[in-house]
Coordinates of C-alpha atoms in Angstrom, one line a residue:
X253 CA 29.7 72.5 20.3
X254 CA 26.9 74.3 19.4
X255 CA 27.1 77.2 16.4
X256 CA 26.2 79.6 18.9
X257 CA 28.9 78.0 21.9
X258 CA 31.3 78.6 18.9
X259 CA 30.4 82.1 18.1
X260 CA 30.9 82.7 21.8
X261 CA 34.3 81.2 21.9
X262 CA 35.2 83.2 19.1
X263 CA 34.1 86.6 20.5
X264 CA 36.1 85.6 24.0
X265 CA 39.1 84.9 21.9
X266 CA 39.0 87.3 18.8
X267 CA 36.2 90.4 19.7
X268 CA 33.5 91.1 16.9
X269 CA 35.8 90.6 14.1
X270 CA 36.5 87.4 14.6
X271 CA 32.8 86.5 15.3
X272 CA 31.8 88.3 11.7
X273 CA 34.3 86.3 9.9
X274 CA 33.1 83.6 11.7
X275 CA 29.2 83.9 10.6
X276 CA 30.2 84.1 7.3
X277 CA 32.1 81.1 7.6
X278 CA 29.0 79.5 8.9
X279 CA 26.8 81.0 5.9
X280 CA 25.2 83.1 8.8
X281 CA 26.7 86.2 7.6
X282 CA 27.6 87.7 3.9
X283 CA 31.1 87.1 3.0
X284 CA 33.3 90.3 3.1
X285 CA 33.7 92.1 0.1
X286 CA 36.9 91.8 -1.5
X287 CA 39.2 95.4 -2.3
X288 CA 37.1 96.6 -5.4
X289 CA 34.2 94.6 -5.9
X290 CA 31.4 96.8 -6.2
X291 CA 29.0 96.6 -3.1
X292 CA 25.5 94.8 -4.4
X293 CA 22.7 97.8 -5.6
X294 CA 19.1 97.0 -4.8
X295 CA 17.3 95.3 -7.7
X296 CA 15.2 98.4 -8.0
X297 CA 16.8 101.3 -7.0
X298 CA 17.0 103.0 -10.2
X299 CA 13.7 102.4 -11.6
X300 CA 12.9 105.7 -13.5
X301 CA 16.0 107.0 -13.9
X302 CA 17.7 107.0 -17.2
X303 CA 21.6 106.7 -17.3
X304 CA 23.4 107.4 -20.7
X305 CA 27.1 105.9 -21.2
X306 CA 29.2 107.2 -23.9
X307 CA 31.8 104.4 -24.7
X308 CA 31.4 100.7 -25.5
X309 CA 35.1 99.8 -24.0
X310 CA 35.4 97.5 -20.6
X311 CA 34.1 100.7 -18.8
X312 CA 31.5 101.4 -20.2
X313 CA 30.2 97.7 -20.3
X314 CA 30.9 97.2 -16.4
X315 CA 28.8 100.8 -15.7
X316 CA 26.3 99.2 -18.0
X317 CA 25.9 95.5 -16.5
X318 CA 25.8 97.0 -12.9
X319 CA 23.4 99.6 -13.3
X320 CA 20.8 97.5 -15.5
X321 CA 20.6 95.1 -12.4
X322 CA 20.0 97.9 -10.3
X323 CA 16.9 98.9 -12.7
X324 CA 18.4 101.7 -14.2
X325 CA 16.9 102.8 -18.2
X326 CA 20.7 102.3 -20.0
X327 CA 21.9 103.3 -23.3
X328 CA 25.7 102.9 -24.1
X329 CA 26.8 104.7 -27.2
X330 CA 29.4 103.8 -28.9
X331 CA 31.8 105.8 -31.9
X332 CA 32.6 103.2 -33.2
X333 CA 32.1 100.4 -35.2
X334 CA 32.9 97.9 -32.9
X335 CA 32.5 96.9 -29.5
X336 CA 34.9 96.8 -27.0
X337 CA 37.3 99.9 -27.2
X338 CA 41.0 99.0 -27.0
X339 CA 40.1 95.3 -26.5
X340 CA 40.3 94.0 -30.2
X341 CA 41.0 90.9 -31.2
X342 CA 41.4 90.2 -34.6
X343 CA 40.6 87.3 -36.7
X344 CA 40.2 86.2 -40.0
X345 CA 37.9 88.3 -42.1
X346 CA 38.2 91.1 -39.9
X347 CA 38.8 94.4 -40.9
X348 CA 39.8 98.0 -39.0
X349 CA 41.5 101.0 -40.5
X350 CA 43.3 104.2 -39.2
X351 CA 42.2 107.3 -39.7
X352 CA 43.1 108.7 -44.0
X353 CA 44.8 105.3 -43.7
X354 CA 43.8 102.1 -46.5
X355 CA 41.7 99.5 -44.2
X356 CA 43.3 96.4 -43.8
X357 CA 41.6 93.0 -43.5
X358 CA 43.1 89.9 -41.4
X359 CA 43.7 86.9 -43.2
X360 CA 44.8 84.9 -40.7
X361 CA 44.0 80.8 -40.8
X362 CA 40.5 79.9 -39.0
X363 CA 41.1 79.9 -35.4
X364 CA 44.0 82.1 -34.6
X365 CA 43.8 85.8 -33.2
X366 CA 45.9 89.0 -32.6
X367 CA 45.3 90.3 -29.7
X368 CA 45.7 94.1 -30.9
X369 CA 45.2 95.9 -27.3
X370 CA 45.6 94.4 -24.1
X371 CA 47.0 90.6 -24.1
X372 CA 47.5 89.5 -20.2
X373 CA 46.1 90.3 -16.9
X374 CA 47.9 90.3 -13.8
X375 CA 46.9 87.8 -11.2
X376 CA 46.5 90.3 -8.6
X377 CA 43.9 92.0 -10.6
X378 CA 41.1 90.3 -9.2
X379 CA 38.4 92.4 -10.3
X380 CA 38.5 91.4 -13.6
X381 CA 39.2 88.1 -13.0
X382 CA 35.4 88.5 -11.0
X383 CA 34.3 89.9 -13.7
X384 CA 35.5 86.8 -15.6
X385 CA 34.1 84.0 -13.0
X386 CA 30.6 85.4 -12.9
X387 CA 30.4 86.1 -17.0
X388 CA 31.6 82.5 -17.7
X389 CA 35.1 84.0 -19.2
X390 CA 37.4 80.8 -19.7
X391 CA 40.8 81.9 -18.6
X392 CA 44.7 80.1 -19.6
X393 CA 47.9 81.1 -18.4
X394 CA 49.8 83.7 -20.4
X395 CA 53.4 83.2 -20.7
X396 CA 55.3 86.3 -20.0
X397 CA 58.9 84.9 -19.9
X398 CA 60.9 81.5 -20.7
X399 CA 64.3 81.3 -19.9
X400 CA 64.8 80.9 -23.6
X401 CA 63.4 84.1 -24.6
X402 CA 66.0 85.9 -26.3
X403 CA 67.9 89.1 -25.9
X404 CA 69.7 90.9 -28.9
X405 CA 71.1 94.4 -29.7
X406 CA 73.4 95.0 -32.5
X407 CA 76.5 96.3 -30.3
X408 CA 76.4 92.7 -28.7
X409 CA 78.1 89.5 -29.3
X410 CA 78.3 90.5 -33.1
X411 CA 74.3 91.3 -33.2
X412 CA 73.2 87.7 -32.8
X413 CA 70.7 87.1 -30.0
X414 CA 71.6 85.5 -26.8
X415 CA 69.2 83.7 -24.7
X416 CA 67.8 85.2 -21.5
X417 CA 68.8 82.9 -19.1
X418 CA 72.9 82.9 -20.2
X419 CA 72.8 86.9 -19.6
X420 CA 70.9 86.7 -16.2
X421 CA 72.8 84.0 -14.7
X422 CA 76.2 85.6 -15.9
X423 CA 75.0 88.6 -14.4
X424 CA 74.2 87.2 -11.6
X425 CA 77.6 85.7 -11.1
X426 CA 79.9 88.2 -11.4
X427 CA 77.7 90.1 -9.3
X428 CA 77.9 87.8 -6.6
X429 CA 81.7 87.3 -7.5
X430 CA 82.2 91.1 -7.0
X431 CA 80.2 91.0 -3.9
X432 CA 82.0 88.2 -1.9
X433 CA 84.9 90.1 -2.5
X434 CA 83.8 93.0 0.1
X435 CA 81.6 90.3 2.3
X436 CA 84.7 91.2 5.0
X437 CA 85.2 95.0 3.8
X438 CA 85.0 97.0 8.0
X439 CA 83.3 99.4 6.0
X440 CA 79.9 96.8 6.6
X441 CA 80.2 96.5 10.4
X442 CA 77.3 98.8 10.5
X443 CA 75.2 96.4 9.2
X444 CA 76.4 93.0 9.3
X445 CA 77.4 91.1 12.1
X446 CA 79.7 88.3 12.2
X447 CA 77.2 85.8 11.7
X448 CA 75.5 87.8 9.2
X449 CA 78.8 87.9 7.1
X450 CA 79.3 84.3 7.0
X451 CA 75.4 83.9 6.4
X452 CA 75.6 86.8 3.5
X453 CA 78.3 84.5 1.8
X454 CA 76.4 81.4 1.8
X455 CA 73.2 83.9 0.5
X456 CA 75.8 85.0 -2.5
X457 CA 76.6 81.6 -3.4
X458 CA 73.3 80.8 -3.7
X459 CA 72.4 83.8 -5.8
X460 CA 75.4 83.2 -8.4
X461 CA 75.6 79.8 -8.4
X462 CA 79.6 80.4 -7.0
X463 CA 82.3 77.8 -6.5
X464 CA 84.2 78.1 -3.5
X465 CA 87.7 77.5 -3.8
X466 CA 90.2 76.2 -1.1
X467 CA 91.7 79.9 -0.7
X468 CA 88.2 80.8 0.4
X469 CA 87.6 82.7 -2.4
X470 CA 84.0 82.8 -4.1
X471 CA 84.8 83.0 -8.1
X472 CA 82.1 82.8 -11.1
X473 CA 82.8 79.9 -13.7
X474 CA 80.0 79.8 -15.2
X475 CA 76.8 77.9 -14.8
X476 CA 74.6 75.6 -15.4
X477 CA 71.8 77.8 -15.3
X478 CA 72.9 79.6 -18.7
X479 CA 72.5 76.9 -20.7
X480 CA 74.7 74.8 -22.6
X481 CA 76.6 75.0 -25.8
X482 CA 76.5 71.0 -26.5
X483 CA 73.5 69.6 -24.0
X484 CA 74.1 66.2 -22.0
X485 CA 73.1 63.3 -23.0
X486 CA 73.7 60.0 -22.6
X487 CA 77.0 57.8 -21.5
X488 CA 80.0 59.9 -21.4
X489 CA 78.3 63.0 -22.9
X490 CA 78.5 65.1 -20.3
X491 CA 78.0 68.6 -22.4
X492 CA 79.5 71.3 -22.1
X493 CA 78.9 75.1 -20.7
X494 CA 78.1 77.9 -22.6
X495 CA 81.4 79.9 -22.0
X496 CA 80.5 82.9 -19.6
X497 CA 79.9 86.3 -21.2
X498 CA 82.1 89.1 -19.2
X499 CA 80.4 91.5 -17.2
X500 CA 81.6 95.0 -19.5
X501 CA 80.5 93.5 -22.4
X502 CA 77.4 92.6 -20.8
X503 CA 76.9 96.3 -19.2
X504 CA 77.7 98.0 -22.5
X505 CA 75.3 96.1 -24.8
X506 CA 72.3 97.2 -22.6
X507 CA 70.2 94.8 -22.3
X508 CA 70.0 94.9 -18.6
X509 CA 67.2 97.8 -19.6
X510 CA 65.8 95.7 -22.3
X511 CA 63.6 93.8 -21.3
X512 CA 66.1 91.3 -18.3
X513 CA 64.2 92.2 -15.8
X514 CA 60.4 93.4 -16.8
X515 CA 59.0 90.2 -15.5
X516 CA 59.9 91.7 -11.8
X517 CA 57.5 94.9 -12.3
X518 CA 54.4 94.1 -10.6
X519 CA 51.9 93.8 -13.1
X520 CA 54.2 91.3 -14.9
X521 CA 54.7 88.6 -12.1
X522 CA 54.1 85.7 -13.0
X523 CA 51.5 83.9 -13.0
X524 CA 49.5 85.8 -15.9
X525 CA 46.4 85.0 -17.3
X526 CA 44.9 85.6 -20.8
X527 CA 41.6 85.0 -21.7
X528 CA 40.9 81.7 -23.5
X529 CA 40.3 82.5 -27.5
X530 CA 41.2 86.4 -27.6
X531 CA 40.6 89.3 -25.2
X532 CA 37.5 90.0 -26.6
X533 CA 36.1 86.8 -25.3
X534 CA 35.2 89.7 -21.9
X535 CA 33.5 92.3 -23.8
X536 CA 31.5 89.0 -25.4
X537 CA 30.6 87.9 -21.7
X538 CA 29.3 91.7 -20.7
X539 CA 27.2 91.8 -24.2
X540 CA 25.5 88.0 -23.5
X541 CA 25.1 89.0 -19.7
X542 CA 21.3 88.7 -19.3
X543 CA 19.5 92.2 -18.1
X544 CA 15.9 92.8 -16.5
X545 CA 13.3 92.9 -19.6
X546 CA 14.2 89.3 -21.1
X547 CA 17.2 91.1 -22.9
X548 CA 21.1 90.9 -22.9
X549 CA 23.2 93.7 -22.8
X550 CA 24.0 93.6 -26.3
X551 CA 20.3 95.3 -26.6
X552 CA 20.9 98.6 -25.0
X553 CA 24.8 99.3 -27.7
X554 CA 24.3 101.4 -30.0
X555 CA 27.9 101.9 -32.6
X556 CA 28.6 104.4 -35.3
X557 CA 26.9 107.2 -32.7
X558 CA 30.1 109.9 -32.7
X559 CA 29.0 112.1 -29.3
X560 CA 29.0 116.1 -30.9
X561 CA 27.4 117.5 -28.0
X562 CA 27.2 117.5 -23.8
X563 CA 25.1 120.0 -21.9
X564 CA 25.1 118.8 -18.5
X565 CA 23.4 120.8 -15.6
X566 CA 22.4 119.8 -12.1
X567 CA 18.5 118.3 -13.5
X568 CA 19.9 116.1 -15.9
X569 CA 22.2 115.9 -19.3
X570 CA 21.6 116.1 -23.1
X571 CA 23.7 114.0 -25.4
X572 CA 23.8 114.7 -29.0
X573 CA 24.9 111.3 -30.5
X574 CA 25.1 110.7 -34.2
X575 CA 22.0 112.0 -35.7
X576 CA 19.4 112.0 -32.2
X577 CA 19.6 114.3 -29.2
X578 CA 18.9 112.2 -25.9
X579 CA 18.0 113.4 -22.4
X580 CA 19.1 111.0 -19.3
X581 CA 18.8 112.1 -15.8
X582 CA 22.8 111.0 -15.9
X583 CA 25.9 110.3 -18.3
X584 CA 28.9 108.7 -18.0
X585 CA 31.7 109.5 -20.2
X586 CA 34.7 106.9 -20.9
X587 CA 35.8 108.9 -23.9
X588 CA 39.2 110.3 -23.8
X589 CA 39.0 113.3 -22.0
X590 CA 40.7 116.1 -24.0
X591 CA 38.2 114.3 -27.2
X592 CA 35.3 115.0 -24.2
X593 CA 36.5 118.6 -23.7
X594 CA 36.3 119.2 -28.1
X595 CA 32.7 118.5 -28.1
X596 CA 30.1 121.4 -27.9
X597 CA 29.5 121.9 -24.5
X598 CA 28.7 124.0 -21.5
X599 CA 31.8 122.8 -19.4
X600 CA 33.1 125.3 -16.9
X601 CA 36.6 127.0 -18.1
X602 CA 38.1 124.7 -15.0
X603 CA 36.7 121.8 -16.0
X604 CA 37.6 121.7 -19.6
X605 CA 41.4 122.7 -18.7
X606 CA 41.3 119.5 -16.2
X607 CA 40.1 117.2 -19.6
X608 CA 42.7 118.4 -21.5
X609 CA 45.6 117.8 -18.8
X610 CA 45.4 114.1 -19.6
X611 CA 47.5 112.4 -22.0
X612 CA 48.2 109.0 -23.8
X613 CA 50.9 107.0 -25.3
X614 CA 51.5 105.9 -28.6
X615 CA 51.4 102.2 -28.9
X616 CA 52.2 100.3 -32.0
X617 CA 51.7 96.0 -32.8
X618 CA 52.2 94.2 -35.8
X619 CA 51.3 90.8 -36.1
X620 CA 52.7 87.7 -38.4
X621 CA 50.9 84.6 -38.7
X622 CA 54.0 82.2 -39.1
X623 CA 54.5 79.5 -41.6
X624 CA 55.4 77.1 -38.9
X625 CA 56.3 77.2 -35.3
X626 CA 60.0 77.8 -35.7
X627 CA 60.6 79.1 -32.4
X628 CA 59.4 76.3 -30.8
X629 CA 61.5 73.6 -33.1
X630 CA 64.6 75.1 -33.6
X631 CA 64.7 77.9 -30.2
X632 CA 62.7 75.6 -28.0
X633 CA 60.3 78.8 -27.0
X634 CA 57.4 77.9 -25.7
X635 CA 55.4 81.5 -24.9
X636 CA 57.6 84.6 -23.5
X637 CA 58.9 87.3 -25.2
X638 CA 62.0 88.4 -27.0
X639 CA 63.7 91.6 -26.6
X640 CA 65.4 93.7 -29.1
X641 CA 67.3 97.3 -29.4
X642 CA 65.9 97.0 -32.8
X643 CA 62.6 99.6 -32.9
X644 CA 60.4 96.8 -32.7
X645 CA 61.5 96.5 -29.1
X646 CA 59.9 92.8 -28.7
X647 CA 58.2 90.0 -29.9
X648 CA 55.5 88.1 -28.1
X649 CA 54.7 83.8 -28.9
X650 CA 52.0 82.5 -28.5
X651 CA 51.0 81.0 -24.9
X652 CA 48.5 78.1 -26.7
X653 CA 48.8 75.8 -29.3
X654 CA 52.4 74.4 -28.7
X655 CA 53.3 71.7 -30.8
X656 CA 50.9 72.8 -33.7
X657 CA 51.6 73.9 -37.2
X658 CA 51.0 77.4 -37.6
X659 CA 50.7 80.3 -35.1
X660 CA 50.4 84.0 -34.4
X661 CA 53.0 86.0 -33.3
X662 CA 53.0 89.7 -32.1
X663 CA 56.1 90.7 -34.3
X664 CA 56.7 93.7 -32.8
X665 CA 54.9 96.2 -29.3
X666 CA 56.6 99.3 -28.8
X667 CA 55.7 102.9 -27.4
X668 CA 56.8 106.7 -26.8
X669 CA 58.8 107.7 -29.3
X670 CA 59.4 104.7 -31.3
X671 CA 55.7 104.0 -31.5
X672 CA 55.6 107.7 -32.6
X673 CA 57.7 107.3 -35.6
X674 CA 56.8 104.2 -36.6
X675 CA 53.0 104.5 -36.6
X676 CA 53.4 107.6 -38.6
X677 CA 55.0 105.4 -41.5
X678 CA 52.6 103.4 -44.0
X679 CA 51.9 99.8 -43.3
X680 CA 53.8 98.7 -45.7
X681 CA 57.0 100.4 -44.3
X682 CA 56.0 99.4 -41.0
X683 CA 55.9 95.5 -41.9
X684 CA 59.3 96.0 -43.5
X685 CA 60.8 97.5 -40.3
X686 CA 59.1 94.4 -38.4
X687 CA 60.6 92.2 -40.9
X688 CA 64.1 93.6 -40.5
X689 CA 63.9 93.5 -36.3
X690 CA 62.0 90.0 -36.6
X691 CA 65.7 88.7 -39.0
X692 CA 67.5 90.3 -36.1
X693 CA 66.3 88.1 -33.4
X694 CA 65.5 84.8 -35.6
X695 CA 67.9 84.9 -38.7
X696 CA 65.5 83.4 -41.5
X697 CA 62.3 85.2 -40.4
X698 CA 61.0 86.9 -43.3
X699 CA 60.9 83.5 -45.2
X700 CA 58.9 81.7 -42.3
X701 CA 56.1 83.9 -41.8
X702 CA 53.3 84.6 -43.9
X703 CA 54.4 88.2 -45.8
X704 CA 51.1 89.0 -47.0
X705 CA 49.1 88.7 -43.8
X706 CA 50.9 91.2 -42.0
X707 CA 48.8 93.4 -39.6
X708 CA 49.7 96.9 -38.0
X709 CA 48.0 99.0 -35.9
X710 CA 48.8 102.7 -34.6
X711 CA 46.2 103.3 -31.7
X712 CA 47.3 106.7 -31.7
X713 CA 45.8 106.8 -35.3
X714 CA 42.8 105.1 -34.7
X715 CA 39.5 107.0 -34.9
X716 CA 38.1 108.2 -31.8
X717 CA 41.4 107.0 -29.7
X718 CA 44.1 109.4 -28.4
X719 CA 46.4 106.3 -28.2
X720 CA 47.1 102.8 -26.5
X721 CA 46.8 103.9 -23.0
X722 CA 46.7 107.0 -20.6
X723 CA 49.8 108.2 -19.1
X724 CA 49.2 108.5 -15.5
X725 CA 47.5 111.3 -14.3
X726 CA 47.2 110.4 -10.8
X727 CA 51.2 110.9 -10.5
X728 CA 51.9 113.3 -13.5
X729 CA 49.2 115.8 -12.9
X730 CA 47.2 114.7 -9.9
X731 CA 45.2 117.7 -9.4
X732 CA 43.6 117.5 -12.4
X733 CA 43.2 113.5 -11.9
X734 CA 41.3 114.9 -8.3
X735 CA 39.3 116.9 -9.9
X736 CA 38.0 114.9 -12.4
X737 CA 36.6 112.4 -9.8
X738 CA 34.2 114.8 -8.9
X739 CA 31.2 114.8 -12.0
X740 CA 30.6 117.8 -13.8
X741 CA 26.5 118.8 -12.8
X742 CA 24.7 115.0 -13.7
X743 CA 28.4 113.6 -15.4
X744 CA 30.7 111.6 -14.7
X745 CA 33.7 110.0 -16.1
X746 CA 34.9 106.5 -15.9
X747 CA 37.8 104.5 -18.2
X748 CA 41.5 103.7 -16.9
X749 CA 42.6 107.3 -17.0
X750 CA 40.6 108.0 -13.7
X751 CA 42.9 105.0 -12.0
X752 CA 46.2 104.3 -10.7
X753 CA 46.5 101.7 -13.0
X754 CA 46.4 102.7 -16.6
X755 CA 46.4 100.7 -19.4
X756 CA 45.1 97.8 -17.5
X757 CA 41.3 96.5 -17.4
X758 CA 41.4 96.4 -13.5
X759 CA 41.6 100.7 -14.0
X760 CA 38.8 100.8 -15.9
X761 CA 36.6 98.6 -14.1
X762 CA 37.1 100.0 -10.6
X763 CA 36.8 103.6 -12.3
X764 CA 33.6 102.5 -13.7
X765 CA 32.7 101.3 -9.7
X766 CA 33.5 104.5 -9.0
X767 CA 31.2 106.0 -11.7
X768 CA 28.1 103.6 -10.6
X769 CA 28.7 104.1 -6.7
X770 CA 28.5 108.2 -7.8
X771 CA 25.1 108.0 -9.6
X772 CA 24.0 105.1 -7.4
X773 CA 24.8 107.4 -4.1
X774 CA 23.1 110.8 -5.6
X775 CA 20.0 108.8 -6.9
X776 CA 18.8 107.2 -4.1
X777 CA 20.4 107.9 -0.4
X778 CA 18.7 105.0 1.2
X779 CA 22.2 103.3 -0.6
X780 CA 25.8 103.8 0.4
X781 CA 28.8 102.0 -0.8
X782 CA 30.7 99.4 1.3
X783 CA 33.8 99.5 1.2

């Protein structure tokens, strides 16, 4: 058969669709673009037109790589000292401080990192993960949960942690227990049918791990799949159960809402990625992405450069940026947006009160680099994360270098309130906090980390940052997030607070699509975005 008999057939069976898919299949067609990816600019069509970005984070870097290829004149200005906005990695020599806080300096061994913003990426957020293929970003898996993760909170089984797997299949049990208990209840004839009854049972028994019993009864005993007190082994030892925890004691410590279930949100499925060496390793493959002119994009950054001044009209924009006034025919802002609305400016009255209706959390870490791996030898964790009551609220291992002597661990990642008060304590208060919650879910902590490299970040402290993330506009005030879709004269905004998914790369590259397809479709209407 022919490529064109084969076309044909496909047409007869499946219309133009089918025949599309089918070209590109052949290499007769271009592939689809996938939900997100940015439709392909014409190498030239922004020769002579000047863009200005204000903001060095993900965003800013995407709006930057795209529209250089396109042949735009970019300059990305950054507040700033380094690159890469909430994406910092820290290693040793390192150094950040808070704002009227004392700097602190990383003194972490030669090779190991904190990842002190973002640590994982979903792997439904295929953007980035683009973004990562075509830059050269080498990716790993990031753990998100073992069954050996543990759960503690001092009203609970004396305040000594519990692993995660003994609470979620006792839970499961004597849920399943309770529920075969109604399985005939006439009160379900509306929904199950006879079959369906018998079929529901088998599903429960399943789901608990039950033990039928010659009355026909569906108790919990306890299971396997919480673990064992005394493991098997060989011969006779045939080890023994951990005893089942009861379902009230279980409900009243908790930790149900503490972190049991959080690997069933979406963006925490499993599998997660991470990228290989620290975060940064993505802002690294925007800066070394070659540009027109010989150059990488590295070239067109500029840091230290506060922004103290927008005028934006329908002919262009004028950016004062540290010491220098700039012109561009267009800007695109990934600054917070109530820090956008404080600058001098000509903003309409409307426009500044739809900056100032966004907000952001507060977002704490501390990180410990550990004597030894002590939650791999003695807790056999390999990656996850433990949960705590304690205001610490978790603590992350490490997803690489199992079986190695030292290691990084995020010692503690909370928000809201908790990240409130605690980032408005000193660092040295902090650390002791994260000592105390670290002793409540590995008794013998504070002696088998390294005290006096402790790290702690506030973002909500952190010059030029409001705090980790943006709440979500689109849900909490989506007029406002409307609005600000649409640019103010010659600019626009960009960053993950113009996307329905905040707090995550994948928002602030597709808001930074959006930002290019903006400029891209008022510059030049020979171009239109497809979607």
């Amino acid at each position: 058969m022919t490529k064109r008999e084969f076309l044909k057939a496909l047409g007869r069976f499946g219309g133009a669709a089918a025949v599309l898919h089918g070209m590109s299949l052949l290499g007769l067609a271009p592939m689809a673009q996938a939900a997100g990816v940015l439709a392909p600019l014409p190498a030239g069509h922004g020769v002579g037109r000047r863009v200005l970005i204000l903001g060095a984070g993900v965003a800013g870097l995407c709006a930057a790589y795209n529209l250089t290829r396109a042949g735009y004149d970019v300059r990305v200005r950054e507040a700033n000292r380094h690159i890469g906005g909430r994406s910092l990695t820290l290693r040793r020599g390192d150094t950040f401080q808070e704002t009227d806080r004392p700097a602190q300096e990383c003194r972490f061994d030669e090779g190991l990192y904190l990842n002190a913003g973002p640590g994982r990426i979903p792997h439904h957020h295929s953007v980035v993960l683009d973004y990562c293929r075509q830059l050269g970003v080498e990716m790993e898996p990031y753990i998100f949960v073992s069954r050996a993760n543990l759960l503690q909170a001092d009203n609970f089984n004396g305040g000594a942690p519990v692993q995660l797997r003994r609470i979620d299949a006792d839970l499961r049990g004597q849920i399943a227990e309770m529920l075969a208990k109604v399985s005939d209840d006439q009160r379900l004839d509306a929904v199950l049918s006879q079959a369906d009854r018998a079929a529901f049972r088998d599903m429960l028994r399943e789901f608990g791990d039950l033990r039928p019993m010659p009355d026909g009864t569906l108790p919990y005993r306890g299971s396997p799949r919480g673990g064992y007190a005394v493991p098997p082994g060989a011969g006779a030892a045939g080890g023994t159960l951990n005893p089942h925890i009861a379902i009230n004691e279980l409900l009243a410590s908790g930790l149900w809402n503490a972190g049991l279930y959080a690997e069933l949100r979406h963006y925490w499925q499993a599998s997660l990625l991470q990228p290989k060496g620290g975060m940064d390793q993505i802002i690294r493959g925007f800066l070394d992405a070659a540009i027109p002119g010989g150059r990488r994009l590295r070239d067109i950054v500029e840091t230290r450069r506060p922004v103290t001044a927008i005028r934006t009209g329908e002919d262009g924009v004028v950016v004062v940026a540290g010491d220098r006034e700039e012109m561009a025919d267009y800007c695109i802002s990934t600054m917070a947006p109530p820090r956008l609305a404080a600058v001098r400016n000509n903003f309409r009255p409307a426009y500044l009160a739809t900056l100032n209706a966004f907000s952001y959390a507060e977002a704490c870490k501390v990180g410990w680099q550990a004597k030894w791996r002590f939650w791999e030898t003695q807790d056999q964790i390999y990656g996850g994360i433990s949960w705590t009551t304690h205001e610490i609220s978790q603590i992350w291992y490490p997803s690489d270098g199992h079986l190695g002597p030292t290691g990084v661990l995020t010692g503690a990642y909370n928000r809201g309130p908790a990240a409130r008060a605690f980032g408005a304590l000193p660092h040295e208060e902090r650390l002791a906090r994260a000592l105390d919650g670290g002793e409540r879910l590995h008794p013998g902590f504070t002696q088998w980390i390294h005290r006096d490299r402790g790290l702690s970040i506030a973002w909500q402290n952190m010059p030029f940052f409001n705090g980790g993330w943006a709440e979500g506009a689109a849900i909490s005030a989506p007029d406002a997030y409307r609005r600000a879709s649409v640019p103010e004269g010659r600019l626009y905004l960009a960053g993950d607070f113009l996307s329905h998914l905040p707090g995550w790369k994948e928002g602030a590259l597709l808001s930074a699509h959006l930002a290019v397809e903006g400029i891209a479709g008022h510059s030049g209407n020979s171009w239109r975005a497809v979607r």
